[in-house]
Amino acid sequence: MNKRPLIISTDPGIDDIAAMTISLFAQELDVRMIVPTWGNVALKYTLQNTLNLEKFLHTKVPVVVGANQPLVAPMISAASVHGKTGIAGFEFEQADDSLIEPGLAATLMAKEIKSSPEKITLMGIGPLTDFALLFKQYPEVKENIAEIVIMGGNIGHGNHSPFAEYNIAGDPEAAQVVFHSGLLVKVAPLEIGNKAHLTPEQMDKVKTCGEVGNMLYSLFSNIHEPDGDPRIKIYDPTAVGIMLHPEMFTMKKANVNIELRGQYTYGASVIDFMDQEHANAEIATDVDLDKFATWFIDSIKKADQGRE
């Protein structure tokens, strides 16, 4: 099987941990590099969380230190949801920095992309700062990028503000650069993350998936929905699902822009399904929940088996 080469930009974050775990053990993927960035919490935490996860999973994918702040926007934080370190609910053994590849993220990503015999996919499951810097500094790399897949944006109501989803609101200017890169962007928006939930019974199945399942169960159990909904919303793994199993999703083309000037709408995703002529993205508008839940649980089982 020809594996799809992948670079992950991430801000772990509980759901990021799940998405990375699935990606690292997916037989269809060859994860070339992980770029932790600021986002859910500060960079010092997301970097250490990435290293700790790799130690736990017994993987050795190079880690490149990403951006520690947005291009223009003020810093935001989701520590109230994910905990101060980003992964409240499970104590990872602390890893050293031996997997860190020294250098600037944009430069190292560009080097990897240019040298790859196969086109590389970029997956962004946090603010898109590092991908924006890559395209600004090395626009020629676009020729060897297959596509961009992200979890971010919203069709309707936001979760950071009434109009903006957190990952896009974290760095709206960077998101605008990515959507106008000339590359196709496949989007798992907030609404798909809300739909792609697991019931308590399904989470019990996750818990039985060895040490990896227990780790994810512990992390997700620490998230409590404000409305008291006992179902667990998965979010970032939906981007992996779109990449590997698009048949689980309904995808619609759209022209996407990010609002950069609005006093009340800054960071909003302006998704125009009518403007097909200038479509720059494919947006997931629905998900087969049963298939998604089955795939998610099976992926955790495979990760636990692969870890041993």
PDB file of C-alpha atoms in Angstrom:
ATOM      1  CA  MET A   1       0.000   0.000   0.000  1.00  0.00           C
ATOM      2  CA  ASN A   2       1.257   3.471  -0.919  1.00  0.00           C
ATOM      3  CA  LYS A   3       0.966   5.539   2.221  1.00  0.00           C
ATOM      4  CA  ARG A   4      -0.077   9.179   2.053  1.00  0.00           C
ATOM      5  CA  PRO A   5       2.679  11.448   3.426  1.00  0.00           C
ATOM      6  CA  LEU A   6       1.334  13.844   6.031  1.00  0.00           C
ATOM      7  CA  ILE A   7       2.469  16.848   8.053  1.00  0.00           C
ATOM      8  CA  ILE A   8       0.355  17.636  11.121  1.00  0.00           C
ATOM      9  CA  SER A   9      -0.002  21.088  12.671  1.00  0.00           C
ATOM     10  CA  THR A  10      -1.607  20.736  16.095  1.00  0.00           C
ATOM     11  CA  ASP A  11      -2.242  22.415  19.450  1.00  0.00           C
ATOM     12  CA  PRO A  12      -2.852  19.496  21.835  1.00  0.00           C
ATOM     13  CA  GLY A  13      -5.499  19.708  23.392  1.00  0.00           C
ATOM     14  CA  ILE A  14      -7.515  16.606  24.199  1.00  0.00           C
ATOM     15  CA  ASP A  15      -9.143  16.057  20.804  1.00  0.00           C
ATOM     16  CA  ASP A  16      -5.777  16.737  19.123  1.00  0.00           C
ATOM     17  CA  ILE A  17      -4.316  13.844  21.119  1.00  0.00           C
ATOM     18  CA  ALA A  18      -6.998  11.562  19.667  1.00  0.00           C
ATOM     19  CA  ALA A  19      -6.441  12.805  16.102  1.00  0.00           C
ATOM     20  CA  MET A  20      -2.669  12.365  16.334  1.00  0.00           C
ATOM     21  CA  THR A  21      -3.021   8.903  17.855  1.00  0.00           C
ATOM     22  CA  ILE A  22      -5.225   7.734  15.000  1.00  0.00           C
ATOM     23  CA  SER A  23      -2.963   9.318  12.371  1.00  0.00           C
ATOM     24  CA  LEU A  24       0.242   7.827  13.753  1.00  0.00           C
ATOM     25  CA  PHE A  25      -1.118   4.293  13.465  1.00  0.00           C
ATOM     26  CA  ALA A  26      -3.310   4.602  10.360  1.00  0.00           C
ATOM     27  CA  GLN A  27      -1.969   2.171   7.769  1.00  0.00           C
ATOM     28  CA  GLU A  28      -2.878   4.656   5.031  1.00  0.00           C
ATOM     29  CA  LEU A  29      -0.693   7.445   6.439  1.00  0.00           C
ATOM     30  CA  ASP A  30       3.007   8.196   6.701  1.00  0.00           C
ATOM     31  CA  VAL A  31       3.297  11.000   9.249  1.00  0.00           C
ATOM     32  CA  ARG A  32       6.507  12.815   8.327  1.00  0.00           C
ATOM     33  CA  MET A  33       6.445  15.632  10.862  1.00  0.00           C
ATOM     34  CA  ILE A  34       4.394  17.009  13.747  1.00  0.00           C
ATOM     35  CA  VAL A  35       4.376  20.775  14.295  1.00  0.00           C
ATOM     36  CA  PRO A  36       2.933  21.742  17.684  1.00  0.00           C
ATOM     37  CA  THR A  37       1.790  25.350  17.771  1.00  0.00           C
ATOM     38  CA  TRP A  38       0.220  27.656  20.313  1.00  0.00           C
ATOM     39  CA  GLY A  39      -3.563  27.357  20.425  1.00  0.00           C
ATOM     40  CA  ASN A  40      -5.618  25.578  23.061  1.00  0.00           C
ATOM     41  CA  VAL A  41      -2.823  26.450  25.480  1.00  0.00           C
ATOM     42  CA  ALA A  42       0.635  28.023  25.232  1.00  0.00           C
ATOM     43  CA  LEU A  43       3.332  26.528  22.991  1.00  0.00           C
ATOM     44  CA  LYS A  44       5.433  25.259  25.908  1.00  0.00           C
ATOM     45  CA  TYR A  45       2.541  22.983  26.849  1.00  0.00           C
ATOM     46  CA  THR A  46       1.501  21.861  23.361  1.00  0.00           C
ATOM     47  CA  LEU A  47       5.121  21.016  22.562  1.00  0.00           C
ATOM     48  CA  GLN A  48       5.558  18.946  25.717  1.00  0.00           C
ATOM     49  CA  ASN A  49       2.174  17.284  25.180  1.00  0.00           C
ATOM     50  CA  THR A  50       3.277  16.173  21.715  1.00  0.00           C
ATOM     51  CA  LEU A  51       6.539  14.758  23.012  1.00  0.00           C
ATOM     52  CA  ASN A  52       4.770  13.012  25.885  1.00  0.00           C
ATOM     53  CA  LEU A  53       2.237  11.447  23.529  1.00  0.00           C
ATOM     54  CA  GLU A  54       4.946  10.078  21.270  1.00  0.00           C
ATOM     55  CA  LYS A  55       6.722   8.581  24.274  1.00  0.00           C
ATOM     56  CA  PHE A  56       3.467   6.978  25.402  1.00  0.00           C
ATOM     57  CA  LEU A  57       2.751   5.615  21.910  1.00  0.00           C
ATOM     58  CA  HIS A  58       6.362   4.494  21.306  1.00  0.00           C
ATOM     59  CA  THR A  59       6.556   6.491  18.054  1.00  0.00           C
ATOM     60  CA  LYS A  60       9.472   8.561  16.792  1.00  0.00           C
ATOM     61  CA  VAL A  61       8.082  11.061  14.295  1.00  0.00           C
ATOM     62  CA  PRO A  62      10.188  14.264  14.170  1.00  0.00           C
ATOM     63  CA  VAL A  63       8.701  17.171  16.126  1.00  0.00           C
ATOM     64  CA  VAL A  64       9.231  20.722  14.883  1.00  0.00           C
ATOM     65  CA  VAL A  65       8.559  23.684  17.165  1.00  0.00           C
ATOM     66  CA  GLY A  66       5.814  25.835  15.680  1.00  0.00           C
ATOM     67  CA  ALA A  67       4.558  29.368  16.250  1.00  0.00           C
ATOM     68  CA  ASN A  68       4.159  30.749  19.754  1.00  0.00           C
ATOM     69  CA  GLN A  69       1.670  33.465  18.791  1.00  0.00           C
ATOM     70  CA  PRO A  70      -0.720  34.474  15.993  1.00  0.00           C
ATOM     71  CA  LEU A  71       0.293  36.627  13.036  1.00  0.00           C
ATOM     72  CA  VAL A  72      -1.759  39.647  14.139  1.00  0.00           C
ATOM     73  CA  ALA A  73      -4.621  38.653  16.429  1.00  0.00           C
ATOM     74  CA  PRO A  74      -4.442  38.822  20.224  1.00  0.00           C
ATOM     75  CA  MET A  75      -3.722  35.548  22.018  1.00  0.00           C
ATOM     76  CA  ILE A  76      -6.644  33.428  23.192  1.00  0.00           C
ATOM     77  CA  SER A  77      -6.735  30.291  25.345  1.00  0.00           C
ATOM     78  CA  ALA A  78      -8.944  27.243  25.865  1.00  0.00           C
ATOM     79  CA  ALA A  79      -7.354  26.210  29.156  1.00  0.00           C
ATOM     80  CA  SER A  80     -10.783  26.407  30.782  1.00  0.00           C
ATOM     81  CA  VAL A  81     -11.831  23.450  28.607  1.00  0.00           C
ATOM     82  CA  HIS A  82      -8.622  21.429  28.245  1.00  0.00           C
ATOM     83  CA  GLY A  83      -6.934  22.294  31.543  1.00  0.00           C
ATOM     84  CA  LYS A  84      -3.870  24.469  32.179  1.00  0.00           C
ATOM     85  CA  THR A  85      -1.520  22.121  30.320  1.00  0.00           C
ATOM     86  CA  GLY A  86      -4.059  21.203  27.621  1.00  0.00           C
ATOM     87  CA  ILE A  87      -4.508  17.580  28.635  1.00  0.00           C
ATOM     88  CA  ALA A  88      -6.159  17.536  32.046  1.00  0.00           C
ATOM     89  CA  GLY A  89      -7.380  14.072  32.987  1.00  0.00           C
ATOM     90  CA  PHE A  90      -4.349  11.900  32.281  1.00  0.00           C
ATOM     91  CA  GLU A  91      -0.796  11.975  33.597  1.00  0.00           C
ATOM     92  CA  PHE A  92       1.701  11.258  30.821  1.00  0.00           C
ATOM     93  CA  GLU A  93       5.262  10.329  31.644  1.00  0.00           C
ATOM     94  CA  GLN A  94       7.458  13.312  30.833  1.00  0.00           C
ATOM     95  CA  ALA A  95       9.486  12.938  27.631  1.00  0.00           C
ATOM     96  CA  ASP A  96      12.820  14.509  26.776  1.00  0.00           C
ATOM     97  CA  ASP A  97      13.413  16.688  23.708  1.00  0.00           C
ATOM     98  CA  SER A  98      15.239  14.071  21.615  1.00  0.00           C
ATOM     99  CA  LEU A  99      12.538  14.059  18.912  1.00  0.00           C
ATOM    100  CA  ILE A 100      12.741  17.817  18.351  1.00  0.00           C
ATOM    101  CA  GLU A 101      14.277  18.746  15.012  1.00  0.00           C
ATOM    102  CA  PRO A 102      16.049  22.110  15.389  1.00  0.00           C
ATOM    103  CA  GLY A 103      15.126  24.902  13.022  1.00  0.00           C
ATOM    104  CA  LEU A 104      12.241  27.110  11.951  1.00  0.00           C
ATOM    105  CA  ALA A 105       8.965  25.318  11.263  1.00  0.00           C
ATOM    106  CA  ALA A 106       8.353  26.945   7.871  1.00  0.00           C
ATOM    107  CA  THR A 107      11.874  26.129   6.683  1.00  0.00           C
ATOM    108  CA  LEU A 108      11.769  22.522   7.848  1.00  0.00           C
ATOM    109  CA  MET A 109       8.294  21.934   6.414  1.00  0.00           C
ATOM    110  CA  ALA A 110       9.410  23.421   3.101  1.00  0.00           C
ATOM    111  CA  LYS A 111      12.463  21.166   3.030  1.00  0.00           C
ATOM    112  CA  GLU A 112      10.339  18.084   3.698  1.00  0.00           C
ATOM    113  CA  ILE A 113       7.752  19.013   1.079  1.00  0.00           C
ATOM    114  CA  LYS A 114      10.291  19.857  -1.630  1.00  0.00           C
ATOM    115  CA  SER A 115      12.241  16.637  -1.103  1.00  0.00           C
ATOM    116  CA  SER A 116       9.232  14.322  -1.061  1.00  0.00           C
ATOM    117  CA  PRO A 117       8.751  12.118  -4.159  1.00  0.00           C
ATOM    118  CA  GLU A 118       5.005  12.116  -3.430  1.00  0.00           C
ATOM    119  CA  LYS A 119       2.797  15.119  -2.852  1.00  0.00           C
ATOM    120  CA  ILE A 120       2.297  15.800   0.844  1.00  0.00           C
ATOM    121  CA  THR A 121      -0.997  16.436   2.622  1.00  0.00           C
ATOM    122  CA  LEU A 122      -1.156  19.111   5.318  1.00  0.00           C
ATOM    123  CA  MET A 123      -3.535  18.603   8.235  1.00  0.00           C
ATOM    124  CA  GLY A 124      -4.246  21.556  10.509  1.00  0.00           C
ATOM    125  CA  ILE A 125      -6.156  20.884  13.732  1.00  0.00           C
ATOM    126  CA  GLY A 126      -5.274  24.098  15.537  1.00  0.00           C
ATOM    127  CA  PRO A 127      -4.678  27.715  14.503  1.00  0.00           C
ATOM    128  CA  LEU A 128      -3.174  27.819  11.005  1.00  0.00           C
ATOM    129  CA  THR A 129      -0.272  30.157  11.798  1.00  0.00           C
ATOM    130  CA  ASP A 130       2.509  27.812  10.696  1.00  0.00           C
ATOM    131  CA  PHE A 131       0.884  26.906   7.384  1.00  0.00           C
ATOM    132  CA  ALA A 132       0.382  30.603   6.637  1.00  0.00           C
ATOM    133  CA  LEU A 133       4.046  31.310   7.364  1.00  0.00           C
ATOM    134  CA  LEU A 134       5.013  28.380   5.132  1.00  0.00           C
ATOM    135  CA  PHE A 135       3.041  29.770   2.184  1.00  0.00           C
ATOM    136  CA  LYS A 136       4.264  33.322   2.735  1.00  0.00           C
ATOM    137  CA  GLN A 137       7.936  32.352   2.909  1.00  0.00           C
ATOM    138  CA  TYR A 138       8.000  29.387   0.523  1.00  0.00           C
ATOM    139  CA  PRO A 139       5.111  29.741  -1.963  1.00  0.00           C
ATOM    140  CA  GLU A 140       6.830  27.308  -4.341  1.00  0.00           C
ATOM    141  CA  VAL A 141       6.018  24.364  -2.041  1.00  0.00           C
ATOM    142  CA  LYS A 142       2.386  24.480  -3.157  1.00  0.00           C
ATOM    143  CA  GLU A 143       3.363  22.520  -6.263  1.00  0.00           C
ATOM    144  CA  ASN A 144       4.094  19.466  -4.119  1.00  0.00           C
ATOM    145  CA  ILE A 145       1.126  19.649  -1.746  1.00  0.00           C
ATOM    146  CA  ALA A 146      -1.799  17.335  -2.452  1.00  0.00           C
ATOM    147  CA  GLU A 147      -4.376  19.094  -0.284  1.00  0.00           C
ATOM    148  CA  ILE A 148      -5.003  20.755   3.043  1.00  0.00           C
ATOM    149  CA  VAL A 149      -7.396  19.238   5.566  1.00  0.00           C
ATOM    150  CA  ILE A 150      -8.460  21.194   8.632  1.00  0.00           C
ATOM    151  CA  MET A 151     -10.787  21.086  11.589  1.00  0.00           C
ATOM    152  CA  GLY A 152     -11.980  24.631  11.915  1.00  0.00           C
ATOM    153  CA  GLY A 153     -14.522  27.226  10.935  1.00  0.00           C
ATOM    154  CA  ASN A 154     -18.260  27.251  11.327  1.00  0.00           C
ATOM    155  CA  ILE A 155     -21.315  27.437   9.121  1.00  0.00           C
ATOM    156  CA  GLY A 156     -23.557  28.852  11.831  1.00  0.00           C
ATOM    157  CA  HIS A 157     -22.958  29.772  15.470  1.00  0.00           C
ATOM    158  CA  GLY A 158     -19.373  29.842  16.751  1.00  0.00           C
ATOM    159  CA  ASN A 159     -17.842  28.459  19.943  1.00  0.00           C
ATOM    160  CA  HIS A 160     -15.322  31.234  20.631  1.00  0.00           C
ATOM    161  CA  SER A 161     -17.705  34.062  19.847  1.00  0.00           C
ATOM    162  CA  PRO A 162     -21.235  34.095  18.443  1.00  0.00           C
ATOM    163  CA  PHE A 163     -19.721  34.145  14.952  1.00  0.00           C
ATOM    164  CA  ALA A 164     -16.282  32.505  15.171  1.00  0.00           C
ATOM    165  CA  GLU A 165     -14.970  28.981  15.756  1.00  0.00           C
ATOM    166  CA  TYR A 166     -11.939  28.683  18.048  1.00  0.00           C
ATOM    167  CA  ASN A 167      -9.224  27.425  15.659  1.00  0.00           C
ATOM    168  CA  ILE A 168      -9.987  30.094  13.064  1.00  0.00           C
ATOM    169  CA  ALA A 169     -10.533  32.808  15.678  1.00  0.00           C
ATOM    170  CA  GLY A 170      -7.086  32.000  17.057  1.00  0.00           C
ATOM    171  CA  ASP A 171      -5.431  33.367  13.922  1.00  0.00           C
ATOM    172  CA  PRO A 172      -7.941  34.738  11.400  1.00  0.00           C
ATOM    173  CA  GLU A 173      -5.263  36.316   9.196  1.00  0.00           C
ATOM    174  CA  ALA A 174      -3.437  32.987   8.922  1.00  0.00           C
ATOM    175  CA  ALA A 175      -6.651  31.189   8.010  1.00  0.00           C
ATOM    176  CA  GLN A 176      -7.328  33.717   5.247  1.00  0.00           C
ATOM    177  CA  VAL A 177      -3.857  33.054   3.817  1.00  0.00           C
ATOM    178  CA  VAL A 178      -4.497  29.300   3.811  1.00  0.00           C
ATOM    179  CA  PHE A 179      -7.923  29.553   2.187  1.00  0.00           C
ATOM    180  CA  HIS A 180      -6.456  31.787  -0.518  1.00  0.00           C
ATOM    181  CA  SER A 181      -3.363  29.661  -1.109  1.00  0.00           C
ATOM    182  CA  GLY A 182      -4.744  28.268  -4.350  1.00  0.00           C
ATOM    183  CA  LEU A 183      -4.868  24.784  -2.835  1.00  0.00           C
ATOM    184  CA  LEU A 184      -8.037  22.877  -2.082  1.00  0.00           C
ATOM    185  CA  VAL A 185      -8.936  23.026   1.609  1.00  0.00           C
ATOM    186  CA  LYS A 186     -11.154  20.274   2.995  1.00  0.00           C
ATOM    187  CA  VAL A 187     -12.929  21.454   6.113  1.00  0.00           C
ATOM    188  CA  ALA A 188     -14.446  19.673   9.088  1.00  0.00           C
ATOM    189  CA  PRO A 189     -16.335  22.623  10.596  1.00  0.00           C
ATOM    190  CA  LEU A 190     -17.604  23.057  14.131  1.00  0.00           C
ATOM    191  CA  GLU A 191     -20.994  21.627  13.219  1.00  0.00           C
ATOM    192  CA  ILE A 192     -19.444  18.304  12.188  1.00  0.00           C
ATOM    193  CA  GLY A 193     -17.506  18.179  15.445  1.00  0.00           C
ATOM    194  CA  ASN A 194     -20.770  18.707  17.288  1.00  0.00           C
ATOM    195  CA  LYS A 195     -22.464  15.916  15.336  1.00  0.00           C
ATOM    196  CA  ALA A 196     -19.557  13.461  15.554  1.00  0.00           C
ATOM    197  CA  HIS A 197     -20.134  12.546  19.164  1.00  0.00           C
ATOM    198  CA  LEU A 198     -19.803   9.312  21.085  1.00  0.00           C
ATOM    199  CA  THR A 199     -22.400   8.122  23.574  1.00  0.00           C
ATOM    200  CA  PRO A 200     -21.379   7.039  27.087  1.00  0.00           C
ATOM    201  CA  GLU A 201     -21.850   3.439  25.932  1.00  0.00           C
ATOM    202  CA  GLN A 202     -19.505   3.981  22.988  1.00  0.00           C
ATOM    203  CA  MET A 203     -16.967   5.659  25.262  1.00  0.00           C
ATOM    204  CA  ASP A 204     -17.086   2.546  27.436  1.00  0.00           C
ATOM    205  CA  LYS A 205     -15.979   0.610  24.340  1.00  0.00           C
ATOM    206  CA  VAL A 206     -13.101   3.060  23.868  1.00  0.00           C
ATOM    207  CA  LYS A 207     -12.041   2.377  27.455  1.00  0.00           C
ATOM    208  CA  THR A 208     -11.655  -1.332  26.652  1.00  0.00           C
ATOM    209  CA  CYS A 209      -9.152  -0.600  23.846  1.00  0.00           C
ATOM    210  CA  GLY A 210      -6.070  -1.246  25.964  1.00  0.00           C
ATOM    211  CA  GLU A 211      -3.830   1.450  27.393  1.00  0.00           C
ATOM    212  CA  VAL A 212      -4.464   3.791  24.461  1.00  0.00           C
ATOM    213  CA  GLY A 213      -8.219   3.498  24.913  1.00  0.00           C
ATOM    214  CA  ASN A 214      -7.939   4.075  28.638  1.00  0.00           C
ATOM    215  CA  MET A 215      -5.792   7.162  28.034  1.00  0.00           C
ATOM    216  CA  LEU A 216      -8.320   8.703  25.642  1.00  0.00           C
ATOM    217  CA  TYR A 217     -11.254   7.733  27.844  1.00  0.00           C
ATOM    218  CA  SER A 218      -9.600   9.493  30.780  1.00  0.00           C
ATOM    219  CA  LEU A 219      -8.945  12.633  28.749  1.00  0.00           C
ATOM    220  CA  PHE A 220     -12.390  12.903  27.174  1.00  0.00           C
ATOM    221  CA  SER A 221     -14.086  12.132  30.492  1.00  0.00           C
ATOM    222  CA  ASN A 222     -12.581  15.341  31.819  1.00  0.00           C
ATOM    223  CA  ILE A 223     -14.589  17.430  29.334  1.00  0.00           C
ATOM    224  CA  HIS A 224     -18.026  18.471  30.546  1.00  0.00           C
ATOM    225  CA  GLU A 225     -20.447  20.100  28.119  1.00  0.00           C
ATOM    226  CA  PRO A 226     -22.006  23.346  29.411  1.00  0.00           C
ATOM    227  CA  ASP A 227     -25.476  22.049  28.561  1.00  0.00           C
ATOM    228  CA  GLY A 228     -24.922  18.827  30.501  1.00  0.00           C
ATOM    229  CA  ASP A 229     -25.002  16.632  27.386  1.00  0.00           C
ATOM    230  CA  PRO A 230     -23.335  13.317  28.369  1.00  0.00           C
ATOM    231  CA  ARG A 231     -22.231  12.628  24.801  1.00  0.00           C
ATOM    232  CA  ILE A 232     -18.577  13.327  23.974  1.00  0.00           C
ATOM    233  CA  LYS A 233     -17.900  15.577  20.990  1.00  0.00           C
ATOM    234  CA  ILE A 234     -14.787  14.471  19.136  1.00  0.00           C
ATOM    235  CA  TYR A 235     -13.874  17.449  16.866  1.00  0.00           C
ATOM    236  CA  ASP A 236     -10.282  17.084  15.567  1.00  0.00           C
ATOM    237  CA  PRO A 237     -10.478  13.387  14.550  1.00  0.00           C
ATOM    238  CA  THR A 238     -13.165  14.416  12.053  1.00  0.00           C
ATOM    239  CA  ALA A 239     -10.372  15.946   9.955  1.00  0.00           C
ATOM    240  CA  VAL A 240      -8.629  12.562   9.888  1.00  0.00           C
ATOM    241  CA  GLY A 241     -11.927  10.956   8.954  1.00  0.00           C
ATOM    242  CA  ILE A 242     -12.451  13.314   6.022  1.00  0.00           C
ATOM    243  CA  MET A 243      -8.958  12.542   4.777  1.00  0.00           C
ATOM    244  CA  LEU A 244      -9.195   8.754   5.044  1.00  0.00           C
ATOM    245  CA  HIS A 245     -12.904   7.996   4.686  1.00  0.00           C
ATOM    246  CA  PRO A 246     -14.662  10.790   2.803  1.00  0.00           C
ATOM    247  CA  GLU A 247     -17.563   8.408   2.171  1.00  0.00           C
ATOM    248  CA  MET A 248     -18.608   8.949   5.804  1.00  0.00           C
ATOM    249  CA  PHE A 249     -19.266  12.630   5.092  1.00  0.00           C
ATOM    250  CA  THR A 250     -21.394  14.821   2.866  1.00  0.00           C
ATOM    251  CA  MET A 251     -19.058  17.360   1.274  1.00  0.00           C
ATOM    252  CA  LYS A 252     -20.121  20.569  -0.477  1.00  0.00           C
ATOM    253  CA  LYS A 253     -17.931  23.032  -2.375  1.00  0.00           C
ATOM    254  CA  ALA A 254     -17.895  26.628  -1.191  1.00  0.00           C
ATOM    255  CA  ASN A 255     -16.012  29.894  -1.370  1.00  0.00           C
ATOM    256  CA  VAL A 256     -14.558  30.655   2.061  1.00  0.00           C
ATOM    257  CA  ASN A 257     -13.291  33.951   3.409  1.00  0.00           C
ATOM    258  CA  ILE A 258     -12.427  34.938   6.950  1.00  0.00           C
ATOM    259  CA  GLU A 259     -13.796  38.167   8.412  1.00  0.00           C
ATOM    260  CA  LEU A 260     -10.836  40.332   9.437  1.00  0.00           C
ATOM    261  CA  ARG A 261     -12.396  43.723  10.198  1.00  0.00           C
ATOM    262  CA  GLY A 262     -15.702  43.190  11.962  1.00  0.00           C
ATOM    263  CA  GLN A 263     -16.011  44.596  15.462  1.00  0.00           C
ATOM    264  CA  TYR A 264     -18.338  41.767  16.461  1.00  0.00           C
ATOM    265  CA  THR A 265     -17.592  39.231  13.736  1.00  0.00           C
ATOM    266  CA  TYR A 266     -13.771  39.114  13.716  1.00  0.00           C
ATOM    267  CA  GLY A 267     -12.632  35.581  12.870  1.00  0.00           C
ATOM    268  CA  ALA A 268     -15.960  34.485  11.437  1.00  0.00           C
ATOM    269  CA  SER A 269     -15.904  31.989   8.570  1.00  0.00           C
ATOM    270  CA  VAL A 270     -17.870  33.417   5.652  1.00  0.00           C
ATOM    271  CA  ILE A 271     -18.866  30.248   3.795  1.00  0.00           C
ATOM    272  CA  ASP A 272     -20.617  30.909   0.492  1.00  0.00           C
ATOM    273  CA  PHE A 273     -22.138  27.764  -0.995  1.00  0.00           C
ATOM    274  CA  MET A 274     -23.653  29.787  -3.848  1.00  0.00           C
ATOM    275  CA  ASP A 275     -20.342  30.982  -5.301  1.00  0.00           C
ATOM    276  CA  GLN A 276     -19.285  27.726  -6.946  1.00  0.00           C
ATOM    277  CA  GLU A 277     -17.214  29.555  -9.565  1.00  0.00           C
ATOM    278  CA  HIS A 278     -14.741  30.680  -6.914  1.00  0.00           C
ATOM    279  CA  ALA A 279     -14.953  27.640  -4.647  1.00  0.00           C
ATOM    280  CA  ASN A 280     -11.722  27.193  -2.698  1.00  0.00           C
ATOM    281  CA  ALA A 281     -12.898  24.606  -0.188  1.00  0.00           C
ATOM    282  CA  GLU A 282     -14.978  21.518   0.384  1.00  0.00           C
ATOM    283  CA  ILE A 283     -17.044  21.707   3.556  1.00  0.00           C
ATOM    284  CA  ALA A 284     -18.363  18.692   5.444  1.00  0.00           C
ATOM    285  CA  THR A 285     -22.045  19.344   6.087  1.00  0.00           C
ATOM    286  CA  ASP A 286     -23.094  15.959   7.458  1.00  0.00           C
ATOM    287  CA  VAL A 287     -21.593  12.756   8.840  1.00  0.00           C
ATOM    288  CA  ASP A 288     -22.792   9.163   9.082  1.00  0.00           C
ATOM    289  CA  LEU A 289     -22.564   8.970  12.851  1.00  0.00           C
ATOM    290  CA  ASP A 290     -22.712   5.174  13.118  1.00  0.00           C
ATOM    291  CA  LYS A 291     -19.910   4.704  10.589  1.00  0.00           C
ATOM    292  CA  PHE A 292     -17.842   7.433  12.214  1.00  0.00           C
ATOM    293  CA  ALA A 293     -18.177   5.968  15.709  1.00  0.00           C
ATOM    294  CA  THR A 294     -17.287   2.487  14.446  1.00  0.00           C
ATOM    295  CA  TRP A 295     -14.244   3.843  12.587  1.00  0.00           C
ATOM    296  CA  PHE A 296     -13.105   5.863  15.609  1.00  0.00           C
ATOM    297  CA  ILE A 297     -13.268   2.912  17.999  1.00  0.00           C
ATOM    298  CA  ASP A 298     -11.608   0.571  15.491  1.00  0.00           C
ATOM    299  CA  SER A 299      -8.832   3.125  14.980  1.00  0.00           C
ATOM    300  CA  ILE A 300      -8.156   3.265  18.713  1.00  0.00           C
ATOM    301  CA  LYS A 301      -7.962  -0.536  18.814  1.00  0.00           C
ATOM    302  CA  LYS A 302      -5.426  -0.496  15.970  1.00  0.00           C
ATOM    303  CA  ALA A 303      -3.402   2.192  17.709  1.00  0.00           C
ATOM    304  CA  ASP A 304      -3.231   0.156  20.889  1.00  0.00           C
ATOM    305  CA  GLN A 305      -2.196  -2.942  18.956  1.00  0.00           C
ATOM    306  CA  GLY A 306       0.410  -0.956  17.004  1.00  0.00           C
ATOM    307  CA  ARG A 307       1.833   0.570  20.160  1.00  0.00           C
ATOM    308  CA  GLU A 308       2.857  -2.766  21.648  1.00  0.00           C
TER     309      GLU A 308
END
